[in-house]
Structures are given as C-alpha cells and as structure tokens.
PDB file of C-alpha atoms in Angstrom:
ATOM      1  CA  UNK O   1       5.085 -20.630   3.936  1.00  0.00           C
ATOM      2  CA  UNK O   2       5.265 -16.649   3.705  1.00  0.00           C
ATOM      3  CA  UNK O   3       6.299 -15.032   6.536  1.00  0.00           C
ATOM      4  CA  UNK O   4       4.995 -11.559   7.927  1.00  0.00           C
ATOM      5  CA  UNK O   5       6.393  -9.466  10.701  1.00  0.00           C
ATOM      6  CA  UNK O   6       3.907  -7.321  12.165  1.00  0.00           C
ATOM      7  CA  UNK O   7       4.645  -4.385  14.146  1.00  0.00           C
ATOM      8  CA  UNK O   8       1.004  -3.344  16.483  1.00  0.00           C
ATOM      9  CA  UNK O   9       1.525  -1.845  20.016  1.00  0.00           C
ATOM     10  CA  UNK O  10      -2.342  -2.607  19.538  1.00  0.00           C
ATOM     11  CA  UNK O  11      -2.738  -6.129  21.025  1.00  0.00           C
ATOM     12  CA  UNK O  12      -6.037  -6.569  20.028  1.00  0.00           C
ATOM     13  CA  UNK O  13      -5.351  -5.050  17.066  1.00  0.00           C
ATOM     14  CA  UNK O  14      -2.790  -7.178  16.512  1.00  0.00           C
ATOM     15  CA  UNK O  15      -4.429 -10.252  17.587  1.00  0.00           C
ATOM     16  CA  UNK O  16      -6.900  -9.439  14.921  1.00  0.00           C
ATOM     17  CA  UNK O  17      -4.493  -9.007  12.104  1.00  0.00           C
ATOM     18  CA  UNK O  18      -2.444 -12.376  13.358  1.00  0.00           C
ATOM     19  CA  UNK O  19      -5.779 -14.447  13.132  1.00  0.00           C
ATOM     20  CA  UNK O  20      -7.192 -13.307   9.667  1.00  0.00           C
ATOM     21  CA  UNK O  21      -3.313 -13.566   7.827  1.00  0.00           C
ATOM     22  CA  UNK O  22      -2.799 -17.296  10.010  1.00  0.00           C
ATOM     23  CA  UNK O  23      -6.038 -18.632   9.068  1.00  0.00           C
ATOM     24  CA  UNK O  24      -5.015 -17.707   5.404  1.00  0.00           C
ATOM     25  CA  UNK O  25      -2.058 -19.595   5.617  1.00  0.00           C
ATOM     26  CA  UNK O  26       0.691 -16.813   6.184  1.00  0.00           C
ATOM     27  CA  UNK O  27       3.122 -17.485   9.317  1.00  0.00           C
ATOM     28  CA  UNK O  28       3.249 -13.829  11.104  1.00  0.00           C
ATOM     29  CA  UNK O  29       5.558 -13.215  13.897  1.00  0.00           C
ATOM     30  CA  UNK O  30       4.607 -10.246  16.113  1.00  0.00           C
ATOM     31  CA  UNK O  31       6.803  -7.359  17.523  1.00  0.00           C
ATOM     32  CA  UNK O  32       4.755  -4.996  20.158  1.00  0.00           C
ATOM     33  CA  UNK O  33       7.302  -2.278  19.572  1.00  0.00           C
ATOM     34  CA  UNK O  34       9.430  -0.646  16.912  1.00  0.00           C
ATOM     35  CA  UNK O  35      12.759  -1.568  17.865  1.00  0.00           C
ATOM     36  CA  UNK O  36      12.078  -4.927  18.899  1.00  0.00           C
ATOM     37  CA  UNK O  37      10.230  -5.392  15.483  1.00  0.00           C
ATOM     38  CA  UNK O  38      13.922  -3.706  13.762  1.00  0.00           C
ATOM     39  CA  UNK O  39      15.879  -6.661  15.420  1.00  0.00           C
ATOM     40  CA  UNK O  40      13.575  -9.358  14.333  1.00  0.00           C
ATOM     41  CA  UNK O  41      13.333  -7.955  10.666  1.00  0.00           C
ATOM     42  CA  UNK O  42      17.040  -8.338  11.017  1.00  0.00           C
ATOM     43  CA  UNK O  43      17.498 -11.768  12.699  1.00  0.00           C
ATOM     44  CA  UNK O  44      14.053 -13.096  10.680  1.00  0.00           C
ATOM     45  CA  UNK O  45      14.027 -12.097   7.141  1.00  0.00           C
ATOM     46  CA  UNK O  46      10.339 -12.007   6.727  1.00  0.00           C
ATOM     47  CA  UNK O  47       8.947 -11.606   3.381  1.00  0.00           C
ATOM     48  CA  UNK O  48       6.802  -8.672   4.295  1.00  0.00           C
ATOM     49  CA  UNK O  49       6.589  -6.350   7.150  1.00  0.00           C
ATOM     50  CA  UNK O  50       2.824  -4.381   7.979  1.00  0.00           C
ATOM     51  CA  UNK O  51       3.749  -2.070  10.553  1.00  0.00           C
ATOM     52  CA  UNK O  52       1.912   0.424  12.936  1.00  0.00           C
ATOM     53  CA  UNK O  53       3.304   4.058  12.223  1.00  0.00           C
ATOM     54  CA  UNK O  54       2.448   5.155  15.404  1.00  0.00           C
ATOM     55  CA  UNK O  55       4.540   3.385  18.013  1.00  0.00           C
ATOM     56  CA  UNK O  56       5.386   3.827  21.326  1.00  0.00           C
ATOM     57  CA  UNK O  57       9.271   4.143  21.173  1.00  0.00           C
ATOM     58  CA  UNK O  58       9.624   5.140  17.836  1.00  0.00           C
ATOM     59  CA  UNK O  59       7.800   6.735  15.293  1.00  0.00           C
ATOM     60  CA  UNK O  60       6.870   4.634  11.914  1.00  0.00           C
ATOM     61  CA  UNK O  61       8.929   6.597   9.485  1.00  0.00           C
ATOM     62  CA  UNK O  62      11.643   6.361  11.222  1.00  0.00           C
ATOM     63  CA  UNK O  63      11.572   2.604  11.540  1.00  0.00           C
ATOM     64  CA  UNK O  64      11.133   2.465   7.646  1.00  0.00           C
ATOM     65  CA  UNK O  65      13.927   4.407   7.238  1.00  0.00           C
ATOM     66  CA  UNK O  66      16.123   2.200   9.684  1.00  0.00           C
ATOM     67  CA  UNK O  67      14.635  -0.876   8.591  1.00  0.00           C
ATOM     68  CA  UNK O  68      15.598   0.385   4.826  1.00  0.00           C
ATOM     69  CA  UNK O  69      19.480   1.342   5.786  1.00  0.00           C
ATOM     70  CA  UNK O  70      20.126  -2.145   8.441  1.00  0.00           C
ATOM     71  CA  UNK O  71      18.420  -4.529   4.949  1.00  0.00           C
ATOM     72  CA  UNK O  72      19.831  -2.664   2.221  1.00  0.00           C
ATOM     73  CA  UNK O  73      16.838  -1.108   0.235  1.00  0.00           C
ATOM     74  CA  UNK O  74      17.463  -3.717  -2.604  1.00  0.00           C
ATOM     75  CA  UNK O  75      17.419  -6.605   0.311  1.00  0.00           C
ATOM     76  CA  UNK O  76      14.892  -4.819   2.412  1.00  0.00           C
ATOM     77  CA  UNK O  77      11.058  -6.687   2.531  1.00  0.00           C
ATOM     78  CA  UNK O  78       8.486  -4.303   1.659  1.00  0.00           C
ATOM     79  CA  UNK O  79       7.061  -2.362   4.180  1.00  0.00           C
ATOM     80  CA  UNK O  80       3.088  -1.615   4.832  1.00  0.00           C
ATOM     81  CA  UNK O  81       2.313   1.352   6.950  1.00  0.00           C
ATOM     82  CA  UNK O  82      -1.263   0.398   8.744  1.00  0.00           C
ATOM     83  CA  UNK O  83      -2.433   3.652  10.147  1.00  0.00           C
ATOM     84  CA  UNK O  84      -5.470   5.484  11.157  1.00  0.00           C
ATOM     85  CA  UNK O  85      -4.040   8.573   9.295  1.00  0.00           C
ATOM     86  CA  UNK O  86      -5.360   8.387   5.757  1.00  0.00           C
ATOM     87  CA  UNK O  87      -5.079  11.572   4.160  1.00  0.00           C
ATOM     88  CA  UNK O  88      -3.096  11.719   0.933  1.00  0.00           C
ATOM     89  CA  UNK O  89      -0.289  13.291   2.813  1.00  0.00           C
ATOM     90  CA  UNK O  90       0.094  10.909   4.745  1.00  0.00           C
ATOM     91  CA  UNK O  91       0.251   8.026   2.198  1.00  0.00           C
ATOM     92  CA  UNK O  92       3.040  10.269   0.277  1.00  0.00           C
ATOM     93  CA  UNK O  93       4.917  10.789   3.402  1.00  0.00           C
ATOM     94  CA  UNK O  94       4.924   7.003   3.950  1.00  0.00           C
ATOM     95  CA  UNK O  95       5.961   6.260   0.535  1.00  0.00           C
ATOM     96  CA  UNK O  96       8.655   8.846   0.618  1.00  0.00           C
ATOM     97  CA  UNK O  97      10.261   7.136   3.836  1.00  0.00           C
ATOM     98  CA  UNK O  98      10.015   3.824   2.121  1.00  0.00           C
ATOM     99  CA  UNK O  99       6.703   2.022   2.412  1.00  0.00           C
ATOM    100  CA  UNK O 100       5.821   0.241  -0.263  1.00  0.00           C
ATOM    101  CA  UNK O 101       1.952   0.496   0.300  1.00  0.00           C
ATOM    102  CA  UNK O 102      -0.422   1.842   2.572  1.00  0.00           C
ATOM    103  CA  UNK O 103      -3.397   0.567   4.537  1.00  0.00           C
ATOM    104  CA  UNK O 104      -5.653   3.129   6.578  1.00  0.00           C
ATOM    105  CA  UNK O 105      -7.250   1.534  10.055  1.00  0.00           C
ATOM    106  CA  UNK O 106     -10.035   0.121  10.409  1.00  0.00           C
ATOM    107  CA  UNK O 107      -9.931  -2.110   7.218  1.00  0.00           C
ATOM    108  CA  UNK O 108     -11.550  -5.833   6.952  1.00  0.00           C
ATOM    109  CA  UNK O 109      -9.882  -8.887   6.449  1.00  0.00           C
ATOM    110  CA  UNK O 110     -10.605  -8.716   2.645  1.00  0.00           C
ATOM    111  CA  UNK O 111      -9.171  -4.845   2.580  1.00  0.00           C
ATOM    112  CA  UNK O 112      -5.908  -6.143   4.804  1.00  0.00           C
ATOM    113  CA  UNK O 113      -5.600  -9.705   2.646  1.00  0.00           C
ATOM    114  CA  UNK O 114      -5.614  -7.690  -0.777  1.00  0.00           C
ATOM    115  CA  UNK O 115      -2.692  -5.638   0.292  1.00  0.00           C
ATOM    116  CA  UNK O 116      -1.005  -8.488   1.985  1.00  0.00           C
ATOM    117  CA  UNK O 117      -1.408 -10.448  -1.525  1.00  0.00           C
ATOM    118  CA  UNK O 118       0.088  -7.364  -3.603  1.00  0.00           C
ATOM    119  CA  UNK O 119       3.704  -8.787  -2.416  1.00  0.00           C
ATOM    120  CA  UNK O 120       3.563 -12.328  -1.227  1.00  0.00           C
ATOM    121  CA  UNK O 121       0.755 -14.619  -3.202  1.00  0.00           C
ATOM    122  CA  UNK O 122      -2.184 -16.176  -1.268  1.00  0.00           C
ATOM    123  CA  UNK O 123      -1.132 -19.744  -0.200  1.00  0.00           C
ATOM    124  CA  UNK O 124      -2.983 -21.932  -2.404  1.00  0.00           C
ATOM    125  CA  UNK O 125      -4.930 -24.045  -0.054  1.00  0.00           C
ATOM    126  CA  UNK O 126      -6.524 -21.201   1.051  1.00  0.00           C
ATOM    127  CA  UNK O 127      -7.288 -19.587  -1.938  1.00  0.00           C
ATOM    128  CA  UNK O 128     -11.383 -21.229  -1.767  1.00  0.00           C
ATOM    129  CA  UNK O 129     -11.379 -20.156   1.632  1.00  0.00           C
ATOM    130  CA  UNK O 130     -10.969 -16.656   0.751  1.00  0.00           C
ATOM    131  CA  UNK O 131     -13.444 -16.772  -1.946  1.00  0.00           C
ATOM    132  CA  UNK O 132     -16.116 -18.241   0.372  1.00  0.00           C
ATOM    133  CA  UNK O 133     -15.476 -15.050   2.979  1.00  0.00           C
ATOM    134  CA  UNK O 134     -13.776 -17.441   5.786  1.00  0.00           C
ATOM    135  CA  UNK O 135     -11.424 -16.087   6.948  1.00  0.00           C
ATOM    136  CA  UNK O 136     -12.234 -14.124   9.921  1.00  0.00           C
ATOM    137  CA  UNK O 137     -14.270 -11.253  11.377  1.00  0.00           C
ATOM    138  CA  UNK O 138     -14.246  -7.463  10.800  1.00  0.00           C
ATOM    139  CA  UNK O 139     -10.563  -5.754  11.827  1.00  0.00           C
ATOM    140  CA  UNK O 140     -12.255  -2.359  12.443  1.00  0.00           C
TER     141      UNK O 140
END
C-alpha cells in the first residue's frame, strides 16, 4: 500500500483529505505541524508528502527545503504544496523550493486524487470506485 504523509494544521481539512485518499486505498499518516511532519518524513519514508504551505511553526518552503536537505533530493518523496495561494507566482516559488506539483485549495476529491496519482498509481481495487465518483464528498 502507498503511503502519504500529510501535513494540514487544518483538521477538518485534513480529515477531509485523509478520508477521500483512505477510501481510495492510500495509507496517509497525518502531521498537524511542520516540524512534526519533518520527523515523520524522516522516521516514515512515505512515498509522497501533500503539505500545507502555510503552517503554524514553519512556513511551507522552508519545510521543502529541509525536507529536501534531511532525504537527500535524489532520496527525497515528492512534495505537493496544497495552498489557497494560486497565482502563478506562487506555483513557481513552490517549485523553485522543491515541490514537485502544486494543488490550489479548495479542490475536489477528483482534482486532489489526479495529483495524488501523478506520483504513486491508484491502488487497483479501487480503480472502479473512482470511475463510479465514490470516493467521497467535495474538499472545498
């Protein structure tokens, strides 16, 4: 099974996010804040992190960047940044600290499991699930 760290000082957020990727078949382990999602990316080795970039002890780009030099960029998971700030300056500034993609709040299940899917494949059982729409209600 894949395995996603998220990083969400949003609880509901975050409880949203943890029930569309579970019912989908992806184990996700859940950090509230930015250092305590930097030690389990180190003791955990997910597959994939999704993180908040704005957290309350540290800011997102700075966690990419740390999460980047504890990994080793060629060992390092990719990194989502899931943020409300969309403009194209923001996506380039979160691809120049390391993010591998981007994903501008709100988004639906089907916006957050296409990005999700980009780096770790859709577990196979729940493949028909998808296609039928069940898997959970509006993140926005």
């Amino acid at each position: 099974m894949s395995h996603i760290l998220l990083v969400e000082d949003n609880q509901g957020q975050a409880d949203m996010i943890i029930h569309v990727l579970s019912a989908s078949g992806y184990e996700v382990k859940h950090a509230l804040r930015g250092l305590d999602g930097a030690k389990m990316a180190r003791t955990d080795r997910p597959d994939l992190i999704l993180m908040d970039f704005n957290l309350p002890d540290i800011d997102g780009r700075t966690l990419a960047m740390l999460l980047k030099k504890q990994l080793g960029d060629a060992d390092a998971p990719p990194i989502v940044a899931c943020t409300a700030r969309v403009s194209a300056n923001e996506k380039h500034i979160a691809k120049h600290f390391g993010c591998a993609d981007f994903l501008g709040k709100p988004f639906t299940p089907e916006e957050l499991l296409t990005v999700v899917g980009r780096f770790i494949p859709l577990p196979g059982d729940f493949k028909t699930e998808r296609k039928n729409g069940d898997v959970g209600q509006n993140a926005r």
